mmCIF file of C-alpha atoms in Angstrom:
data_model
loop_
_atom_site.group_PDB
_atom_site.id
_atom_site.type_symbol
_atom_site.label_atom_id
_atom_site.label_comp_id
_atom_site.label_asym_id
_atom_site.label_seq_id
_atom_site.Cartn_x
_atom_site.Cartn_y
_atom_site.Cartn_z
ATOM 1 C CA ASN E 7 90.726 91.435 121.390
ATOM 2 C CA TYR E 8 91.254 92.666 117.598
ATOM 3 C CA GLN E 9 89.231 93.917 116.006
ATOM 4 C CA ASN E 10 89.585 94.750 112.025
ATOM 5 C CA LYS E 11 86.534 96.944 111.348
ATOM 6 C CA LEU E 12 86.129 100.684 110.253
ATOM 7 C CA PHE E 13 83.862 102.830 111.595
ATOM 8 C CA VAL E 14 82.389 105.418 109.765
ATOM 9 C CA TYR E 15 79.841 108.283 112.280
ATOM 10 C CA ARG E 16 78.104 110.170 110.307
ATOM 11 C CA ARG E 17 76.499 113.665 111.614
ATOM 12 C CA GLU E 18 72.180 113.990 112.313
ATOM 13 C CA THR E 19 72.146 117.586 110.931
ATOM 14 C CA PRO E 20 75.031 117.825 108.652
ATOM 15 C CA GLY E 21 76.707 121.751 108.521
ATOM 16 C CA SER E 22 75.267 122.032 112.520
ATOM 17 C CA PRO E 23 78.783 121.697 114.290
ATOM 18 C CA SER E 24 76.555 120.746 117.402
ATOM 19 C CA SER E 25 74.558 118.181 116.239
ATOM 20 C CA THR E 26 75.218 114.400 116.837
ATOM 21 C CA TRP E 27 77.408 111.902 115.486
ATOM 22 C CA ARG E 28 75.461 108.097 114.577
ATOM 23 C CA LEU E 29 77.144 105.055 114.116
ATOM 24 C CA VAL E 30 76.365 104.673 110.633
ATOM 25 C CA GLN E 31 78.332 101.533 108.593
ATOM 26 C CA THR E 32 81.108 98.990 109.616
ATOM 27 C CA ILE E 33 83.117 97.887 107.566
ATOM 28 C CA ASP E 34 84.659 94.619 107.692
ATOM 29 C CA GLY E 35 88.304 93.968 106.801
ATOM 30 C CA ASP E 36 88.388 90.455 106.891
ATOM 31 C CA ASP E 37 85.021 90.144 104.814
ATOM 32 C CA PRO E 38 86.689 88.068 101.525
ATOM 33 C CA ALA E 39 85.863 91.493 98.474
ATOM 34 C CA VAL E 40 87.959 93.607 101.271
ATOM 35 C CA LYS E 41 90.625 91.239 102.409
ATOM 36 C CA CYS E 42 92.130 94.091 104.468
ATOM 37 C CA GLY E 43 94.719 94.552 107.307
ATOM 38 C CA MET E 44 93.578 97.801 108.915
ATOM 39 C CA SER E 45 95.089 98.311 112.320
ATOM 40 C CA HIS E 46 98.332 100.145 112.329
ATOM 41 C CA THR E 47 100.381 100.169 115.656
ATOM 42 C CA PRO E 48 104.056 101.734 114.822
ATOM 43 C CA PRO E 49 106.876 99.102 115.703
ATOM 44 C CA VAL E 50 109.958 99.967 116.329
ATOM 45 C CA GLY E 51 112.124 101.258 114.482
ATOM 46 C CA LEU E 52 115.867 102.822 113.207
ATOM 47 C CA TYR E 53 115.414 106.459 114.729
ATOM 48 C CA GLY E 54 112.661 106.004 117.082
ATOM 49 C CA PRO E 55 108.425 104.294 116.259
ATOM 50 C CA GLN E 56 109.422 103.750 112.339
ATOM 51 C CA TRP E 57 105.730 105.341 110.998
ATOM 52 C CA PRO E 58 103.358 107.654 112.744
ATOM 53 C CA GLY E 59 100.395 104.945 113.770
ATOM 54 C CA GLY E 60 96.440 106.341 113.053
ATOM 55 C CA LYS E 61 97.622 107.716 109.360
ATOM 56 C CA GLY E 62 96.047 104.567 107.119
ATOM 57 C CA LEU E 63 92.766 106.555 106.819
ATOM 58 C CA ALA E 64 91.629 109.375 104.843
ATOM 59 C CA VAL E 65 88.158 110.532 103.706
ATOM 60 C CA HIS E 66 86.839 113.650 100.974
ATOM 61 C CA GLY E 67 83.521 114.068 99.960
ATOM 62 C CA ASP E 68 83.066 110.905 97.792
ATOM 63 C CA VAL E 69 86.174 108.881 98.284
ATOM 64 C CA LEU E 70 87.279 106.812 101.932
ATOM 65 C CA VAL E 71 90.848 104.866 101.449
ATOM 66 C CA THR E 72 92.595 102.980 104.055
ATOM 67 C CA THR E 73 95.961 101.737 104.486
ATOM 68 C CA CYS E 74 96.911 97.680 104.469
ATOM 69 C CA GLN E 75 99.479 95.968 105.948
ATOM 70 C CA ARG E 76 99.907 92.327 106.773
ATOM 71 C CA THR E 77 97.691 90.802 110.271
ATOM 72 C CA SER E 78 97.989 87.295 111.662
ATOM 73 C CA ASN E 79 94.935 86.284 109.512
ATOM 74 C CA VAL E 80 97.415 85.031 107.009
ATOM 75 C CA ALA E 81 94.599 85.498 103.772
ATOM 76 C CA ILE E 82 94.858 89.753 105.204
ATOM 77 C CA ASP E 83 98.320 90.841 102.864
ATOM 78 C CA GLY E 84 99.289 94.340 102.319
ATOM 79 C CA GLY E 85 101.101 97.201 100.955
ATOM 80 C CA PHE E 86 98.338 98.381 98.743
ATOM 81 C CA ALA E 87 95.234 100.798 100.024
ATOM 82 C CA VAL E 88 91.688 100.405 99.531
ATOM 83 C CA ILE E 89 89.348 103.061 97.519
ATOM 84 C CA PHE E 90 85.876 103.260 99.005
ATOM 85 C CA THR E 91 83.484 105.543 97.367
ATOM 86 C CA ARG E 92 79.534 106.234 97.760
ATOM 87 C CA ASP E 93 76.542 107.619 95.845
ATOM 88 C CA THR E 94 75.306 110.618 97.775
ATOM 89 C CA LEU E 95 76.213 111.540 101.480
ATOM 90 C CA ASP E 96 73.110 109.175 102.443
ATOM 91 C CA SER E 97 73.928 106.049 100.983
ATOM 92 C CA ASN E 98 76.837 103.747 102.481
ATOM 93 C CA TRP E 99 80.519 103.431 101.180
ATOM 94 C CA THR E 100 81.518 100.230 99.158
ATOM 95 C CA LEU E 101 84.561 99.203 97.632
ATOM 96 C CA SER E 102 86.225 100.877 94.597
ATOM 97 C CA HIS E 103 89.257 100.204 94.083
ATOM 98 C CA ARG E 104 92.673 98.869 95.005
ATOM 99 C CA VAL E 105 95.744 100.254 94.684
ATOM 100 C CA SER E 106 99.625 99.221 95.010
ATOM 101 C CA ILE E 107 102.873 100.184 94.643
ATOM 102 C CA ASP E 108 103.666 97.278 92.373
ATOM 103 C CA ASP E 109 107.615 97.510 92.423
ATOM 104 C CA SER E 110 108.373 98.392 95.661
ATOM 105 C CA THR E 111 110.940 96.472 96.886
ATOM 106 C CA ASP E 112 110.051 96.233 99.916
ATOM 107 C CA THR E 113 108.231 93.444 101.925
ATOM 108 C CA SER E 114 107.032 94.816 104.755
ATOM 109 C CA LYS E 115 103.778 94.502 103.530
ATOM 110 C CA ARG E 116 102.939 98.660 104.380
ATOM 111 C CA ILE E 117 101.589 101.392 103.132
ATOM 112 C CA ASP E 118 102.953 104.177 105.739
ATOM 113 C CA SER E 119 100.830 107.729 105.126
ATOM 114 C CA VAL E 120 97.399 108.634 102.998
ATOM 115 C CA ALA E 121 95.801 112.060 102.300
ATOM 116 C CA VAL E 122 93.084 112.627 99.498
ATOM 117 C CA HIS E 123 91.897 114.783 97.886
ATOM 118 C CA GLY E 124 89.294 115.026 94.926
ATOM 119 C CA GLU E 125 90.592 112.645 92.577
ATOM 120 C CA THR E 126 94.081 112.133 93.743
ATOM 121 C CA VAL E 127 94.883 110.171 96.639
ATOM 122 C CA VAL E 128 98.809 109.760 97.307
ATOM 123 C CA LEU E 129 100.529 106.818 99.499
ATOM 124 C CA GLY E 130 104.175 106.884 101.687
ATOM 125 C CA LYS E 131 106.175 104.151 101.873
ATOM 126 C CA THR E 132 109.231 105.312 103.838
ATOM 127 C CA ASN E 133 111.176 102.340 104.261
ATOM 128 C CA GLU E 134 112.057 101.827 100.325
ATOM 129 C CA PRO E 135 115.650 101.637 99.252
ATOM 130 C CA ASN E 136 116.187 104.365 96.430
ATOM 131 C CA GLN E 137 119.722 104.407 94.437
ATOM 132 C CA VAL E 138 122.174 106.584 94.922
ATOM 133 C CA GLU E 139 125.635 106.108 93.195
ATOM 134 C CA GLY E 140 124.241 102.648 92.004
ATOM 135 C CA VAL E 141 123.526 101.906 96.235
ATOM 136 C CA ALA E 142 120.266 101.923 97.610
ATOM 137 C CA ALA E 143 119.774 104.253 99.897
ATOM 138 C CA ALA E 144 117.830 101.921 102.722
ATOM 139 C CA ASN E 145 115.217 103.916 103.907
ATOM 140 C CA ALA E 146 114.855 107.023 101.031
ATOM 141 C CA GLY E 147 111.045 106.375 100.466
ATOM 142 C CA PHE E 148 108.312 107.156 97.831
ATOM 143 C CA ALA E 149 105.296 109.258 97.865
ATOM 144 C CA TYR E 150 103.211 107.475 94.833
ATOM 145 C CA VAL E 151 100.091 110.087 93.141
ATOM 146 C CA PHE E 152 97.543 108.269 91.619
ATOM 147 C CA ALA E 153 94.312 109.625 89.887
ATOM 148 C CA ARG E 154 90.790 109.001 89.316
ATOM 149 C CA LEU E 155 90.589 109.072 85.546
ATOM 150 C CA ALA E 156 86.952 107.651 84.519
ATOM 151 C CA GLN E 157 84.302 105.904 87.578
ATOM 152 C CA ASN E 158 86.231 103.457 90.050
ATOM 153 C CA ASN E 159 89.461 103.713 87.598
ATOM 154 C CA TRP E 160 92.511 104.979 88.935
ATOM 155 C CA THR E 161 95.664 104.692 87.279
ATOM 156 C CA ARG E 162 99.005 105.832 89.183
ATOM 157 C CA VAL E 163 100.092 109.056 87.412
ATOM 158 C CA GLN E 164 103.851 109.659 89.246
ATOM 159 C CA ARG E 165 106.073 108.541 92.106
ATOM 160 C CA LEU E 166 107.991 111.797 93.941
ATOM 161 C CA HIS E 167 111.365 111.397 96.244
ATOM 162 C CA ALA E 168 113.317 113.619 98.148
ATOM 163 C CA PRO E 169 116.066 114.904 95.471
ATOM 164 C CA ASP E 170 118.464 115.879 97.889
ATOM 165 C CA VAL E 171 119.139 112.083 99.254
ATOM 166 C CA PHE E 172 123.132 112.051 98.665
ATOM 167 C CA SER E 173 124.261 109.403 100.445
ATOM 168 C CA VAL E 174 123.181 105.584 101.094
ATOM 169 C CA VAL E 175 122.763 106.276 105.302
ATOM 170 C CA ASP E 176 120.830 109.149 104.472
ATOM 171 C CA ASN E 177 117.192 107.480 105.720
ATOM 172 C CA GLY E 178 114.930 110.214 104.789
ATOM 173 C CA PHE E 179 111.740 107.979 105.596
ATOM 174 C CA PHE E 180 110.524 110.472 102.771
ATOM 175 C CA GLY E 181 107.054 109.617 103.220
ATOM 176 C CA SER E 182 106.345 109.344 106.887
ATOM 177 C CA SER E 183 103.845 111.391 106.542
ATOM 178 C CA VAL E 184 101.283 113.606 103.337
ATOM 179 C CA ALA E 185 98.676 116.148 102.842
ATOM 180 C CA ILE E 186 97.093 117.320 99.520
ATOM 181 C CA ASP E 187 94.853 120.134 99.414
ATOM 182 C CA GLY E 188 94.354 120.835 95.234
ATOM 183 C CA ASP E 189 96.955 120.997 93.472
ATOM 184 C CA GLN E 190 98.877 121.541 96.266
ATOM 185 C CA LEU E 191 101.313 118.472 97.972
ATOM 186 C CA VAL E 192 103.191 118.124 101.314
ATOM 187 C CA VAL E 193 105.410 114.939 102.144
ATOM 188 C CA GLY E 194 106.860 115.228 105.419
ATOM 189 C CA ALA E 195 110.671 113.172 105.547
ATOM 190 C CA TYR E 196 111.074 112.844 109.606
ATOM 191 C CA ALA E 197 114.840 111.715 109.901
ATOM 192 C CA GLN E 198 116.022 113.736 106.236
ATOM 193 C CA GLY E 199 119.192 115.604 106.574
ATOM 194 C CA ASP E 200 122.376 117.321 108.876
ATOM 195 C CA GLY E 201 121.342 115.619 112.780
ATOM 196 C CA HIS E 202 118.338 113.468 111.024
ATOM 197 C CA ASN E 203 116.660 116.393 112.316
ATOM 198 C CA GLY E 204 114.013 116.128 109.014
ATOM 199 C CA ALA E 205 112.534 118.039 106.095
ATOM 200 C CA VAL E 206 108.948 118.140 104.930
ATOM 201 C CA TYR E 207 108.893 119.174 100.318
ATOM 202 C CA LEU E 208 106.521 121.285 98.841
ATOM 203 C CA PHE E 209 104.768 119.654 95.179
ATOM 204 C CA ALA E 210 102.518 121.249 92.655
ATOM 205 C CA ARG E 211 100.666 120.434 89.961
ATOM 206 C CA ASP E 212 102.531 120.790 86.038
ATOM 207 C CA THR E 213 99.045 121.839 84.809
ATOM 208 C CA PRO E 214 96.756 122.926 87.771
ATOM 209 C CA GLY E 215 93.020 121.210 87.732
ATOM 210 C CA ASP E 216 94.715 118.436 85.671
ATOM 211 C CA VAL E 217 94.945 114.875 87.897
ATOM 212 C CA ASN E 218 96.648 113.141 85.393
ATOM 213 C CA SER E 219 99.745 116.136 85.135
ATOM 214 C CA ASN E 220 102.787 115.143 86.379
ATOM 215 C CA TRP E 221 104.205 117.153 90.173
ATOM 216 C CA THR E 222 107.155 119.357 90.553
ATOM 217 C CA GLN E 223 108.838 119.773 94.211
ATOM 218 C CA THR E 224 108.589 123.830 94.583
ATOM 219 C CA GLN E 225 110.470 124.086 98.129
ATOM 220 C CA ARG E 226 111.770 122.580 100.890
ATOM 221 C CA ILE E 227 111.108 122.876 104.315
ATOM 222 C CA SER E 228 113.364 122.193 107.313
ATOM 223 C CA PRO E 229 113.474 123.496 110.947
ATOM 224 C CA ASP E 230 116.122 125.670 111.921
ATOM 225 C CA PRO E 231 118.651 124.033 113.767
ATOM 226 C CA ASP E 232 118.516 127.044 117.314
ATOM 227 C CA THR E 233 115.036 126.612 117.823
ATOM 228 C CA GLY E 234 114.399 123.529 115.872
ATOM 229 C CA ARG E 235 111.182 125.189 114.438
ATOM 230 C CA ALA E 236 110.189 125.953 110.861
ATOM 231 C CA SER E 237 107.384 128.033 109.557
ATOM 232 C CA THR E 238 106.172 129.026 105.700
ATOM 233 C CA LYS E 239 103.942 130.326 102.956
ATOM 234 C CA ASN E 240 103.157 128.478 100.040
ATOM 235 C CA THR E 241 104.456 130.128 97.216
ATOM 236 C CA ALA E 242 101.220 128.918 95.300
ATOM 237 C CA GLY E 243 98.636 130.432 98.521
ATOM 238 C CA GLY E 244 97.945 128.482 101.422
ATOM 239 C CA ASP E 245 99.843 127.599 105.006
ATOM 240 C CA VAL E 246 101.788 124.627 105.793
ATOM 241 C CA TYR E 247 101.638 123.113 109.273
ATOM 242 C CA VAL E 248 104.200 120.571 111.109
ATOM 243 C CA ASN E 249 103.614 119.126 113.721
ATOM 244 C CA GLN E 250 107.599 117.966 115.199
ATOM 245 C CA LEU E 251 107.730 114.603 117.652
ATOM 246 C CA SER E 252 111.657 115.215 119.435
ATOM 247 C CA LYS E 253 113.907 116.184 115.946
ATOM 248 C CA PHE E 254 111.336 114.082 114.221
ATOM 249 C CA PHE E 255 111.071 118.096 112.078
ATOM 250 C CA GLY E 256 108.077 116.643 109.493
ATOM 251 C CA TRP E 257 106.334 112.939 111.318
ATOM 252 C CA ASP E 258 102.830 115.207 110.350
ATOM 253 C CA VAL E 259 101.954 117.423 107.794
ATOM 254 C CA ALA E 260 98.645 119.254 106.611
ATOM 255 C CA LEU E 261 97.717 121.715 104.347
ATOM 256 C CA GLN E 262 95.194 124.276 104.074
ATOM 257 C CA HIS E 263 94.916 126.243 100.326
#
C-alpha cells in the first residue's frame, strides 16, 4: 500500500554508535499544510532509469529537506521541495518553507536530487532544456542553489549548468546527483559527453562562508575511457566520491571536505 509519509528516527543516546534508533516522528505528505508527494519511483527514460530513486531526502543539522512529485492524489502537486527545521535535537521537525523552481519549463513536476549543508540547499533537475545556439538541448539539466538568508527565509541564489553542452543531442542529465560540503559543491551528469559516459562537475563559492555568494566551476571529472573509473583530490581540499551504474559515471556523488 502506498504511504505518503516521512519517518524520522533518532538515536536514543546521541554520539553512541551502538545506541538503538527509535521512531520519533512521522510526517504526513497528505497533510494540507505539507501537500508533498514523497514517493520516488524511477521511471525508465532515454538512457535507463530516468533518475535515481530515493534521492529526494537530505538532512544536516537543523534542516531536513524532501523533494515532492505528483501523486495519484490530485491535491498533491510536485516540482518543489519542502524544508523542515527543528529548534533542538530533541524537538520535532516543523514545516519551514517550500522552495520551487519557478522558471522551469518542464511539466513533469519532479526534482531529481537534493543536498543540504548548513544554510544551503541544492536541488538537481535533469530533464530541463538548455539553449544551445538558440535550440533547446532537451535534457541538459540544471542545479538550483537556495540559501537561508534569515530565519525560515530561503532564497534562490543561482542556477548552475554544465558549460560544455555543445549540441542539442547532448542529453547530459546535469543534476542527476548533487552533494555539498561547506563551500564545495559537486553535481553529477550521468549521460554527459562522448558516448554518454557521464561526468561530474565541481564548484566553489566565490566568497567562502558567504551563503549569498555565487558559485564558479573549478573542475570537470570524467571517467577513463579504458577503465571507466576516475578519482580526484578536490583542489580546495577534500575528496570527491563517484559511483557509476554501467557507464553512467556521476549517477551518485558524495563530498567530504
